[in-house]
Short mmCIF file of C-alpha atoms in Angstrom, two decimals:
data_model
loop_
_atom_site.label_atom_id
_atom_site.label_comp_id
_atom_site.label_asym_id
_atom_site.label_seq_id
_atom_site.Cartn_x
_atom_site.Cartn_y
_atom_site.Cartn_z
CA UNK A 17 27.12 92.00 -56.43
CA UNK A 18 29.79 89.31 -56.39
CA UNK A 19 29.92 86.62 -59.09
CA UNK A 20 31.16 83.11 -58.28
CA UNK A 21 31.77 80.71 -61.15
CA UNK A 22 31.59 76.99 -60.37
CA UNK A 23 34.03 74.99 -62.49
CA UNK A 24 33.53 71.55 -60.96
CA UNK A 25 30.26 69.78 -61.50
CA UNK A 26 28.27 68.77 -64.55
CA UNK A 27 25.17 70.02 -66.34
CA UNK A 28 23.66 67.19 -68.38
CA UNK A 29 21.65 68.05 -71.45
CA UNK A 30 18.24 66.62 -70.53
CA UNK A 31 15.05 67.10 -72.52
CA UNK A 32 11.91 68.40 -70.82
CA UNK A 33 12.83 71.92 -69.65
CA UNK A 34 9.64 73.70 -68.46
CA UNK A 35 8.55 76.73 -70.44
CA UNK A 36 8.14 80.03 -68.64
CA UNK A 37 4.44 80.41 -69.38
CA UNK A 38 2.22 79.93 -66.34
CA UNK A 39 -0.93 77.80 -66.36
CA UNK A 40 -3.57 78.22 -63.66
CA UNK A 41 -4.63 74.89 -62.19
CA UNK A 42 -8.16 74.19 -60.97
CA UNK A 43 -8.76 73.94 -57.25
CA UNK A 44 -8.08 70.32 -56.20
CA UNK A 45 -10.78 68.37 -54.39
CA UNK A 46 -8.17 66.84 -52.08
CA UNK A 47 -4.84 68.07 -50.76
CA UNK A 48 -2.37 66.22 -48.64
CA UNK A 49 0.73 66.24 -46.49
CA UNK A 50 3.52 63.64 -46.58
CA UNK A 51 5.30 63.77 -43.19
CA UNK A 52 7.51 60.79 -44.09
CA UNK A 53 9.26 62.90 -46.74
CA UNK A 54 10.31 65.64 -44.31
CA UNK A 55 13.88 64.84 -43.17
CA UNK A 56 14.51 64.14 -39.46
CA UNK A 57 11.03 65.20 -38.31
CA UNK A 58 9.36 62.96 -35.73
CA UNK A 59 5.67 63.79 -36.23
CA UNK A 60 3.08 63.68 -33.46
CA UNK A 61 -0.44 63.79 -34.89
CA UNK A 62 -2.75 66.56 -33.69
CA UNK A 63 -5.77 65.42 -35.75
CA UNK A 64 -7.78 62.27 -36.39
CA UNK A 65 -9.72 60.95 -39.35
CA UNK A 66 -13.04 62.74 -39.63
CA UNK A 67 -11.83 65.97 -37.99
CA UNK A 68 -12.70 69.28 -39.59
CA UNK A 69 -9.75 71.59 -40.22
CA UNK A 70 -9.20 75.09 -41.54
CA UNK A 71 -6.37 76.40 -43.65
CA UNK A 72 -3.68 76.94 -41.04
CA UNK A 73 -4.91 74.37 -38.52
CA UNK A 74 -2.05 72.31 -37.03
CA UNK A 75 -1.87 68.77 -38.41
CA UNK A 76 1.19 67.51 -36.55
CA UNK A 77 4.12 68.75 -34.52
CA UNK A 78 7.73 67.71 -34.24
CA UNK A 79 8.28 65.61 -31.11
CA UNK A 80 11.81 66.98 -30.82
CA UNK A 81 10.44 70.52 -30.49
CA UNK A 82 6.64 70.74 -30.10
CA UNK A 83 6.72 74.46 -30.89
CA UNK A 84 7.42 73.54 -34.53
CA UNK A 85 4.11 72.67 -36.15
CA UNK A 86 3.03 71.84 -39.69
CA UNK A 87 -0.26 73.39 -40.72
CA UNK A 88 -3.05 72.28 -42.99
CA UNK A 89 -2.81 73.35 -46.67
CA UNK A 90 -6.57 73.08 -47.05
CA UNK A 91 -9.84 73.64 -45.28
CA UNK A 92 -12.23 70.70 -45.02
CA UNK A 93 -12.30 67.25 -43.45
CA UNK A 94 -9.53 64.74 -42.73
CA UNK A 95 -10.55 61.75 -44.87
CA UNK A 96 -7.52 59.51 -44.48
CA UNK A 97 -4.33 59.15 -42.45
CA UNK A 98 -2.13 56.51 -44.08
CA UNK A 99 0.45 54.71 -41.96
CA UNK A 100 3.39 52.62 -43.09
CA UNK A 101 5.66 50.17 -41.25
CA UNK A 102 6.39 51.12 -37.63
CA UNK A 103 3.48 53.58 -37.73
CA UNK A 104 5.32 56.00 -40.00
CA UNK A 105 2.81 58.61 -41.22
CA UNK A 106 2.85 58.50 -45.02
CA UNK A 107 -0.09 60.75 -45.87
CA UNK A 108 -2.66 63.04 -44.32
CA UNK A 109 -5.45 63.59 -46.85
CA UNK A 110 -7.90 66.50 -46.61
CA UNK A 111 -11.13 66.77 -48.61
CA UNK A 112 -11.38 70.45 -49.53
CA UNK A 113 -14.66 72.29 -48.88
CA UNK A 114 -16.06 74.73 -51.41
CA UNK A 115 -15.95 77.51 -48.84
CA UNK A 116 -12.68 76.80 -47.11
CA UNK A 117 -12.39 78.18 -43.58
CA UNK A 118 -9.06 79.88 -42.89
CA UNK A 119 -7.40 80.62 -39.58
CA UNK A 120 -6.19 84.19 -39.06
CA UNK A 121 -3.06 84.82 -37.00
CA UNK A 122 -2.10 87.89 -35.02
CA UNK A 123 1.00 89.19 -36.83
CA UNK A 124 2.92 92.46 -36.59
CA UNK A 125 2.58 94.92 -39.42
CA UNK A 126 5.44 95.55 -41.80
CA UNK A 127 5.97 98.94 -40.19
CA UNK A 128 6.34 97.33 -36.76
CA UNK A 129 9.11 94.95 -37.83
CA UNK A 130 11.97 97.28 -36.97
CA UNK A 131 10.64 97.95 -33.47
CA UNK A 132 9.85 94.43 -32.24
CA UNK A 133 12.49 92.07 -30.79
CA UNK A 134 13.73 88.93 -32.51
CA UNK A 135 11.91 86.65 -30.05
CA UNK A 136 8.54 88.06 -31.10
CA UNK A 137 9.33 87.37 -34.77
CA UNK A 138 10.40 83.81 -33.93
CA UNK A 139 7.21 83.15 -31.93
CA UNK A 140 5.09 84.58 -34.75
CA UNK A 141 6.70 82.32 -37.35
CA UNK A 142 6.34 79.29 -35.07
CA UNK A 143 2.63 79.94 -34.42
CA UNK A 144 1.96 80.57 -38.09
CA UNK A 145 3.65 77.37 -39.29
CA UNK A 146 6.27 79.31 -41.26
CA UNK A 147 9.32 78.17 -39.29
CA UNK A 148 9.77 74.79 -41.09
CA UNK A 149 10.74 76.64 -44.27
CA UNK A 150 14.04 77.51 -42.55
CA UNK A 151 16.60 74.70 -42.59
CA UNK A 152 20.13 74.43 -41.25
CA UNK A 153 23.30 73.15 -42.86
CA UNK A 154 25.12 70.80 -43.08
CA UNK A 155 22.41 68.21 -42.31
CA UNK A 156 19.46 70.16 -43.81
CA UNK A 157 17.36 69.67 -40.69
CA UNK A 158 14.84 72.22 -39.40
CA UNK A 159 16.52 75.32 -38.04
CA UNK A 160 16.70 75.57 -34.24
CA UNK A 161 14.62 78.60 -33.14
CA UNK A 162 16.77 78.98 -30.00
CA UNK A 163 20.02 79.59 -31.90
CA UNK A 164 21.42 82.44 -33.97
CA UNK A 165 22.89 81.38 -37.33
CA UNK A 166 26.05 82.93 -38.81
CA UNK A 167 24.08 83.68 -41.98
CA UNK A 168 20.79 82.97 -43.74
CA UNK A 169 21.09 82.00 -47.39
CA UNK A 170 18.20 82.77 -49.72
CA UNK A 171 18.44 80.32 -52.59
CA UNK A 172 17.00 82.24 -55.53
CA UNK A 173 16.99 79.70 -58.30
CA UNK A 174 17.99 76.06 -58.56
CA UNK A 175 19.83 74.66 -61.56
CA UNK A 176 18.81 71.07 -60.82
CA UNK A 177 16.60 69.68 -63.59
CA UNK A 178 13.83 70.80 -63.54
CA UNK A 179 12.97 73.22 -60.74
CA UNK A 180 10.84 76.39 -60.82
CA UNK A 181 12.37 79.44 -62.49
CA UNK A 182 12.64 82.45 -60.13
CA UNK A 183 11.74 84.75 -63.02
CA UNK A 184 8.32 83.04 -63.02
CA UNK A 185 7.52 82.93 -59.29
CA UNK A 186 8.91 86.43 -58.65
CA UNK A 187 6.70 88.05 -61.27
CA UNK A 188 4.40 90.62 -59.64
CA UNK A 189 5.47 89.37 -56.18
CA UNK A 190 8.63 91.40 -55.64
CA UNK A 191 7.00 93.41 -52.84
CA UNK A 192 6.21 90.22 -50.89
CA UNK A 193 9.76 89.01 -51.45
CA UNK A 194 11.09 92.27 -49.98
CA UNK A 195 8.91 91.83 -46.89
CA UNK A 196 10.20 88.28 -46.50
CA UNK A 197 13.78 89.54 -46.64
CA UNK A 198 12.93 92.08 -43.93
CA UNK A 199 11.63 89.23 -41.74
CA UNK A 200 14.85 87.26 -42.25
CA UNK A 201 16.94 90.29 -41.32
CA UNK A 202 15.23 90.24 -37.92
CA UNK A 203 16.44 86.67 -37.44
CA UNK A 204 20.03 87.23 -38.58
CA UNK A 205 22.18 90.25 -39.37
CA UNK A 206 23.70 88.60 -42.44
CA UNK A 207 21.18 87.64 -45.10
CA UNK A 208 22.65 86.67 -48.46
CA UNK A 209 20.69 86.18 -51.70
CA UNK A 210 22.39 83.55 -53.87
CA UNK A 211 21.09 84.00 -57.39
CA UNK A 212 21.45 81.23 -59.94
CA UNK A 213 20.72 81.62 -63.62
CA UNK A 214 19.19 84.63 -65.33
CA UNK A 215 20.75 87.85 -64.00
CA UNK A 216 18.00 90.01 -65.51
CA UNK A 217 15.99 89.84 -62.26
CA UNK A 218 18.81 91.52 -60.33
CA UNK A 219 17.13 94.88 -60.86
CA UNK A 220 14.25 93.68 -58.64
CA UNK A 221 16.69 92.86 -55.82
CA UNK A 222 18.71 96.06 -55.78
CA UNK A 223 19.29 97.47 -52.31
CA UNK A 224 17.59 94.64 -50.37
CA UNK A 225 20.67 92.81 -49.06
CA UNK A 226 23.92 91.18 -50.18
CA UNK A 227 23.55 89.44 -53.57
CA UNK A 228 25.88 86.77 -54.92
CA UNK A 229 25.49 85.50 -58.48
CA UNK A 230 26.48 81.86 -59.01
CA UNK A 231 27.26 80.67 -62.52
CA UNK A 232 28.69 77.52 -64.04
CA UNK A 233 27.80 73.85 -63.81
CA UNK A 234 25.21 72.09 -61.71
CA UNK A 235 25.00 72.15 -58.66
CA UNK A 236 25.76 75.87 -58.42
CA UNK A 237 22.30 76.30 -56.85
CA UNK A 238 22.96 73.91 -53.98
CA UNK A 239 23.25 75.77 -50.63
CA UNK A 240 26.00 73.46 -49.36
CA UNK A 241 28.07 74.13 -52.47
CA UNK A 242 27.45 77.85 -52.17
CA UNK A 243 28.64 77.90 -48.57
CA UNK A 244 31.67 75.76 -49.43
CA UNK A 245 32.72 78.20 -52.17
CA UNK A 246 32.22 81.38 -50.14
CA UNK A 247 32.90 80.53 -46.48
CA UNK A 248 35.60 82.43 -44.62
CA UNK A 249 35.38 80.56 -41.30
CA UNK A 250 34.25 77.08 -40.17
CA UNK A 251 31.24 78.44 -38.29
CA UNK A 252 29.55 79.36 -41.58
CA UNK A 253 29.02 75.65 -42.24
CA UNK A 254 26.02 75.91 -39.90
CA UNK A 255 24.27 78.63 -41.86
CA UNK A 256 20.53 78.46 -42.46
CA UNK A 257 18.96 78.46 -45.88
CA UNK A 258 15.53 79.04 -47.39
CA UNK A 259 14.14 78.80 -50.90
CA UNK A 260 13.32 82.03 -52.72
CA UNK A 261 9.65 81.14 -53.17
CA UNK A 262 9.35 80.46 -49.45
CA UNK A 263 10.63 83.98 -48.76
CA UNK A 264 7.63 85.21 -50.73
CA UNK A 265 5.42 83.08 -48.47
CA UNK A 266 6.94 84.78 -45.42
CA UNK A 267 6.00 88.15 -46.86
CA UNK A 268 2.48 86.98 -47.71
CA UNK A 269 2.00 85.62 -44.20
CA UNK A 270 3.10 88.89 -42.61
CA UNK A 271 0.89 90.98 -44.89
CA UNK A 272 -2.29 88.88 -44.63
CA UNK A 273 -1.99 87.03 -41.31
CA UNK A 274 -3.03 83.81 -43.08
CA UNK A 275 -1.08 80.64 -43.75
CA UNK A 276 -0.12 80.90 -47.45
CA UNK A 277 -0.99 77.92 -49.62
CA UNK A 278 -0.37 79.31 -53.12
CA UNK A 279 2.58 77.76 -54.98
CA UNK A 280 4.27 78.05 -58.37
CA UNK A 281 5.42 74.59 -59.45
CA UNK A 282 7.27 73.31 -62.47
CA UNK A 283 6.30 70.28 -64.52
CA UNK A 284 9.01 68.81 -66.71
CA UNK A 285 10.72 65.70 -67.99
CA UNK A 286 10.89 64.00 -71.36
CA UNK A 287 7.51 62.27 -70.92
CA UNK A 288 5.60 65.26 -69.54
CA UNK A 289 2.57 66.03 -71.74
CA UNK A 290 3.40 69.74 -71.30
CA UNK A 291 6.63 71.06 -69.79
CA UNK A 292 5.48 74.23 -68.05
CA UNK A 293 5.00 76.16 -64.81
CA UNK A 294 1.66 75.87 -63.05
CA UNK A 295 -0.02 78.06 -60.45
CA UNK A 296 -1.55 75.77 -57.85
CA UNK A 297 -1.49 75.17 -54.10
CA UNK A 298 0.49 73.27 -51.51
CA UNK A 299 -0.22 69.55 -51.24
CA UNK A 300 -1.70 69.26 -54.73
CA UNK A 301 -2.25 65.69 -56.04
CA UNK A 302 0.43 64.58 -58.48
CA UNK A 303 -2.08 63.56 -61.11
CA UNK A 304 -3.43 67.09 -61.38
CA UNK A 305 -0.06 68.52 -62.34
CA UNK A 306 0.12 66.70 -65.66
CA UNK A 307 -2.31 67.88 -68.28
CA UNK A 308 -3.73 64.64 -69.65
CA UNK A 309 -2.85 62.75 -66.46
CA UNK A 310 -0.52 59.79 -65.99
CA UNK A 311 -2.78 57.19 -67.56
CA UNK A 312 -1.54 55.27 -70.56
CA UNK A 313 2.11 55.71 -69.58
CA UNK A 314 3.07 52.45 -67.88
CA UNK A 315 6.81 53.14 -68.30
CA UNK A 316 6.64 56.64 -66.81
CA UNK A 317 8.04 57.42 -63.36
CA UNK A 318 7.02 60.60 -61.51
CA UNK A 319 9.96 62.23 -59.69
CA UNK A 320 8.96 64.65 -56.94
CA UNK A 321 11.64 67.34 -56.75
CA UNK A 322 14.73 67.64 -58.93
CA UNK A 323 15.90 64.73 -61.06
CA UNK A 324 19.05 64.16 -59.00
CA UNK A 325 17.80 64.73 -55.45
CA UNK A 326 14.07 64.06 -55.71
CA UNK A 327 12.22 60.87 -54.86
CA UNK A 328 9.87 58.56 -56.72
CA UNK A 329 6.34 59.71 -56.11
CA UNK A 330 3.18 57.67 -55.82
CA UNK A 331 0.89 58.61 -58.75
CA UNK A 332 -1.93 58.75 -56.22
CA UNK A 333 0.11 60.81 -53.77
CA UNK A 334 0.67 64.50 -53.16
CA UNK A 335 3.47 67.01 -53.53
CA UNK A 336 5.98 67.15 -50.69
CA UNK A 337 6.34 70.02 -48.24
CA UNK A 338 9.64 71.24 -49.71
CA UNK A 339 9.21 70.10 -53.31
CA UNK A 340 7.88 72.43 -56.00
CA UNK A 341 8.88 70.37 -59.05
CA UNK A 342 7.42 67.26 -60.63
CA UNK A 343 9.18 65.44 -63.46
CA UNK A 344 7.94 62.55 -65.55
CA UNK A 345 10.66 60.43 -67.17
CA UNK A 346 11.02 56.96 -68.65
CA UNK A 347 11.27 54.22 -66.03
CA UNK A 348 13.98 52.52 -68.09
CA UNK A 349 13.25 49.13 -66.53
CA UNK A 350 13.87 47.04 -69.64
CA UNK A 351 16.73 45.47 -71.48
CA UNK A 352 18.38 47.19 -74.41
CA UNK A 353 19.14 44.70 -77.22
CA UNK A 354 22.85 44.73 -78.10
CA UNK A 355 23.31 47.67 -75.76
CA UNK A 356 26.94 46.72 -75.13
CA UNK A 357 27.91 47.49 -78.73
CA UNK A 358 25.61 50.40 -79.47
CA UNK A 359 27.41 53.74 -79.91
CA UNK A 360 25.00 55.60 -77.60
CA UNK A 361 24.18 58.45 -79.95
CA UNK A 362 21.12 59.42 -77.88
CA UNK A 363 22.30 58.33 -74.45
CA UNK A 364 23.10 61.14 -71.95
CA UNK A 365 26.22 60.41 -69.91
CA UNK A 366 29.10 62.08 -68.12
CA UNK A 367 31.45 59.71 -69.93
CA UNK A 368 32.86 60.69 -73.31
CA UNK A 369 32.78 57.05 -74.46
CA UNK A 370 29.39 57.53 -76.15
CA UNK A 371 28.83 59.41 -79.39
CA UNK A 372 26.30 61.57 -77.55
CA UNK A 373 29.25 63.66 -76.36
CA UNK A 374 29.33 65.23 -79.84
CA UNK A 375 25.67 66.32 -79.68
CA UNK A 376 24.53 69.59 -78.19
CA UNK A 377 20.78 69.08 -78.18
CA UNK A 378 18.92 67.78 -75.06
CA UNK A 379 18.44 64.03 -74.63
CA UNK A 380 15.51 62.16 -73.11
CA UNK A 381 16.58 60.78 -69.73
CA UNK A 382 15.44 57.52 -68.14
CA UNK A 383 15.89 55.84 -64.77
CA UNK A 384 17.79 52.84 -66.09
CA UNK A 385 21.31 52.24 -64.78
CA UNK A 386 22.42 50.74 -68.12
CA UNK A 387 24.59 48.24 -66.32
CA UNK A 388 24.94 46.22 -63.14
CA UNK A 389 26.49 47.28 -59.85
CA UNK A 390 30.17 46.41 -59.67
CA UNK A 391 32.96 46.94 -57.18
CA UNK A 392 34.58 50.36 -56.99
CA UNK A 393 37.59 50.47 -59.33
CA UNK A 394 39.07 53.73 -57.96
CA UNK A 395 38.68 55.43 -61.32
CA UNK A 396 38.36 58.83 -59.61
CA UNK A 397 35.37 59.94 -61.70
CA UNK A 398 33.34 60.87 -58.61
CA UNK A 399 36.22 62.94 -57.19
CA UNK A 400 36.66 64.72 -60.53
CA UNK A 401 33.00 65.75 -60.69
CA UNK A 402 32.46 66.48 -56.96
CA UNK A 403 31.74 70.22 -56.49
CA UNK A 404 32.95 70.30 -52.87
CA UNK A 405 36.30 68.55 -53.48
CA UNK A 406 35.77 65.51 -51.29
CA UNK A 407 36.86 62.01 -52.29
CA UNK A 408 33.55 60.12 -52.44
CA UNK A 409 35.12 56.76 -53.25
CA UNK A 410 37.44 56.79 -50.22
CA UNK A 411 34.74 58.26 -47.98
CA UNK A 412 32.42 55.43 -49.01
CA UNK A 413 35.08 52.79 -48.28
CA UNK A 414 35.74 54.31 -44.87
CA UNK A 415 32.06 54.02 -44.07
CA UNK A 416 31.93 50.41 -45.23
CA UNK A 417 34.88 49.69 -42.90
CA UNK A 418 33.07 51.54 -40.08
CA UNK A 419 35.84 54.16 -39.91
CA UNK A 420 33.55 57.13 -39.26
CA UNK A 421 36.30 59.47 -38.04
CA UNK A 422 38.31 58.90 -41.19
CA UNK A 423 35.20 59.48 -43.32
CA UNK A 424 34.68 62.80 -41.54
CA UNK A 425 38.31 63.70 -42.25
CA UNK A 426 37.69 63.03 -45.95
CA UNK A 427 34.88 65.63 -45.86
CA UNK A 428 31.69 63.65 -45.24
CA UNK A 429 29.90 66.66 -43.73
CA UNK A 430 30.80 68.80 -46.74
CA UNK A 431 28.83 66.45 -49.00
CA UNK A 432 26.18 68.49 -50.80
CA UNK A 433 24.07 65.40 -51.60
CA UNK A 434 23.79 66.65 -55.17
CA UNK A 435 23.78 63.16 -56.71
CA UNK A 436 26.44 63.77 -59.34
CA UNK A 437 28.73 61.06 -57.97
CA UNK A 438 25.97 58.48 -58.39
CA UNK A 439 25.17 59.76 -61.89
CA UNK A 440 28.79 59.58 -63.08
CA UNK A 441 29.93 56.39 -61.32
CA UNK A 442 30.80 53.76 -63.99
CA UNK A 443 30.35 51.01 -61.37
CA UNK A 444 26.73 52.10 -60.72
CA UNK A 445 27.34 52.55 -56.98
CA UNK A 446 24.69 54.61 -55.18
CA UNK A 447 27.28 56.91 -53.63
CA UNK A 448 24.84 59.68 -52.75
CA UNK A 449 22.62 57.34 -50.77
CA UNK A 450 25.61 55.87 -48.91
CA UNK A 451 26.98 59.28 -47.93
CA UNK A 452 23.54 60.70 -47.13
CA UNK A 453 22.64 57.76 -44.89
CA UNK A 454 25.95 58.14 -43.07
CA UNK A 455 25.32 61.85 -42.47
CA UNK A 456 21.85 61.09 -41.13
CA UNK A 457 23.15 58.40 -38.78
CA UNK A 458 25.97 60.65 -37.53
CA UNK A 459 23.53 63.51 -36.94
CA UNK A 460 21.19 61.29 -34.93
CA UNK A 461 24.08 60.14 -32.76
CA UNK A 462 25.32 63.63 -31.93
CA UNK A 463 21.88 65.24 -31.59
#
């Protein structure tokens, strides 16, 4: 095992860390899919309102590659398909039957894995709806099934507040994880497990494949940062990555022949009634994840995913396809009386100007910017905190001036989209969104 310590970055002390105990959630009456939250995908609907579906029935496919399909996380009836502007599909809602029908796929046995060719494994994962769990760097789009990656990164742990702990979702599922690793080794010769956090689970991974242990500041669990810190040639920038819990789903799919819908999710944040891990299913309604619900908390904002890279969720919506964390924090949309002269004893910040820098206990975080957007002053804070050594302030200015080539030279494609530059910027500039939008636009032009 090789240990890599990340010196650049920042780990804010935020209250609301989920406990490791696991609570079993009741079966939801409705589950849903949110195609609009899946990056780059151009969905083509394969169902209509009123259709009956089974677990594993295709709901929509990607127009760019119709072989890539997204399957139903529940068995029942399609009750609603919600569209937004320009017919963007926001939600596909399924009313779950008591006796859910489930589609069974023809899959090879674990013993047959070594004997079958790679193309058979790829076709099996495509038919079973498991392929979308594989994504490709640097744009984090769906992996291309017709290409061979230089490496597949298994992200075991994420230090972004507050994502599921691998010690929780690996418990009693190590055998399925090992099967998932065996599937990945059929897709690529080099499979690397990047472990973040508690090293006590290393004993469960011994002998499976190469293991790298990342320590240090956030975002040591970001796959782009991990590649940046370990790459030996430029081609490794196009490695694939997959979350550790999704590797378990690969193993479950191969063992049972059924589309897996079980998930371990984390619930955290300073306003969460109970910061914990829950055992539930894919597409669960957000309201079910908080014991006590969201009612009576008008200032609370649900964040689907990590606090830095997640998105604001609709309280009546559902968990995203890739997100396994839900955080409830203060909206912060109010004025702070005499805030300009307050010492900030309980205000989390990257800056050392507040007295909170002398505290070591976690602080409640809110969504307030605590200031208005101003022009960039070239303070260099974003460059100091950036874990991939780009110059976000100059990259942003190149993009504003429409100098895309110069922005690429500054390292635009190395951007890990971790959100630290936005968090630390004293001018309140949404640097992450500017750089992310530029990467998306560049990708669409070269695709």
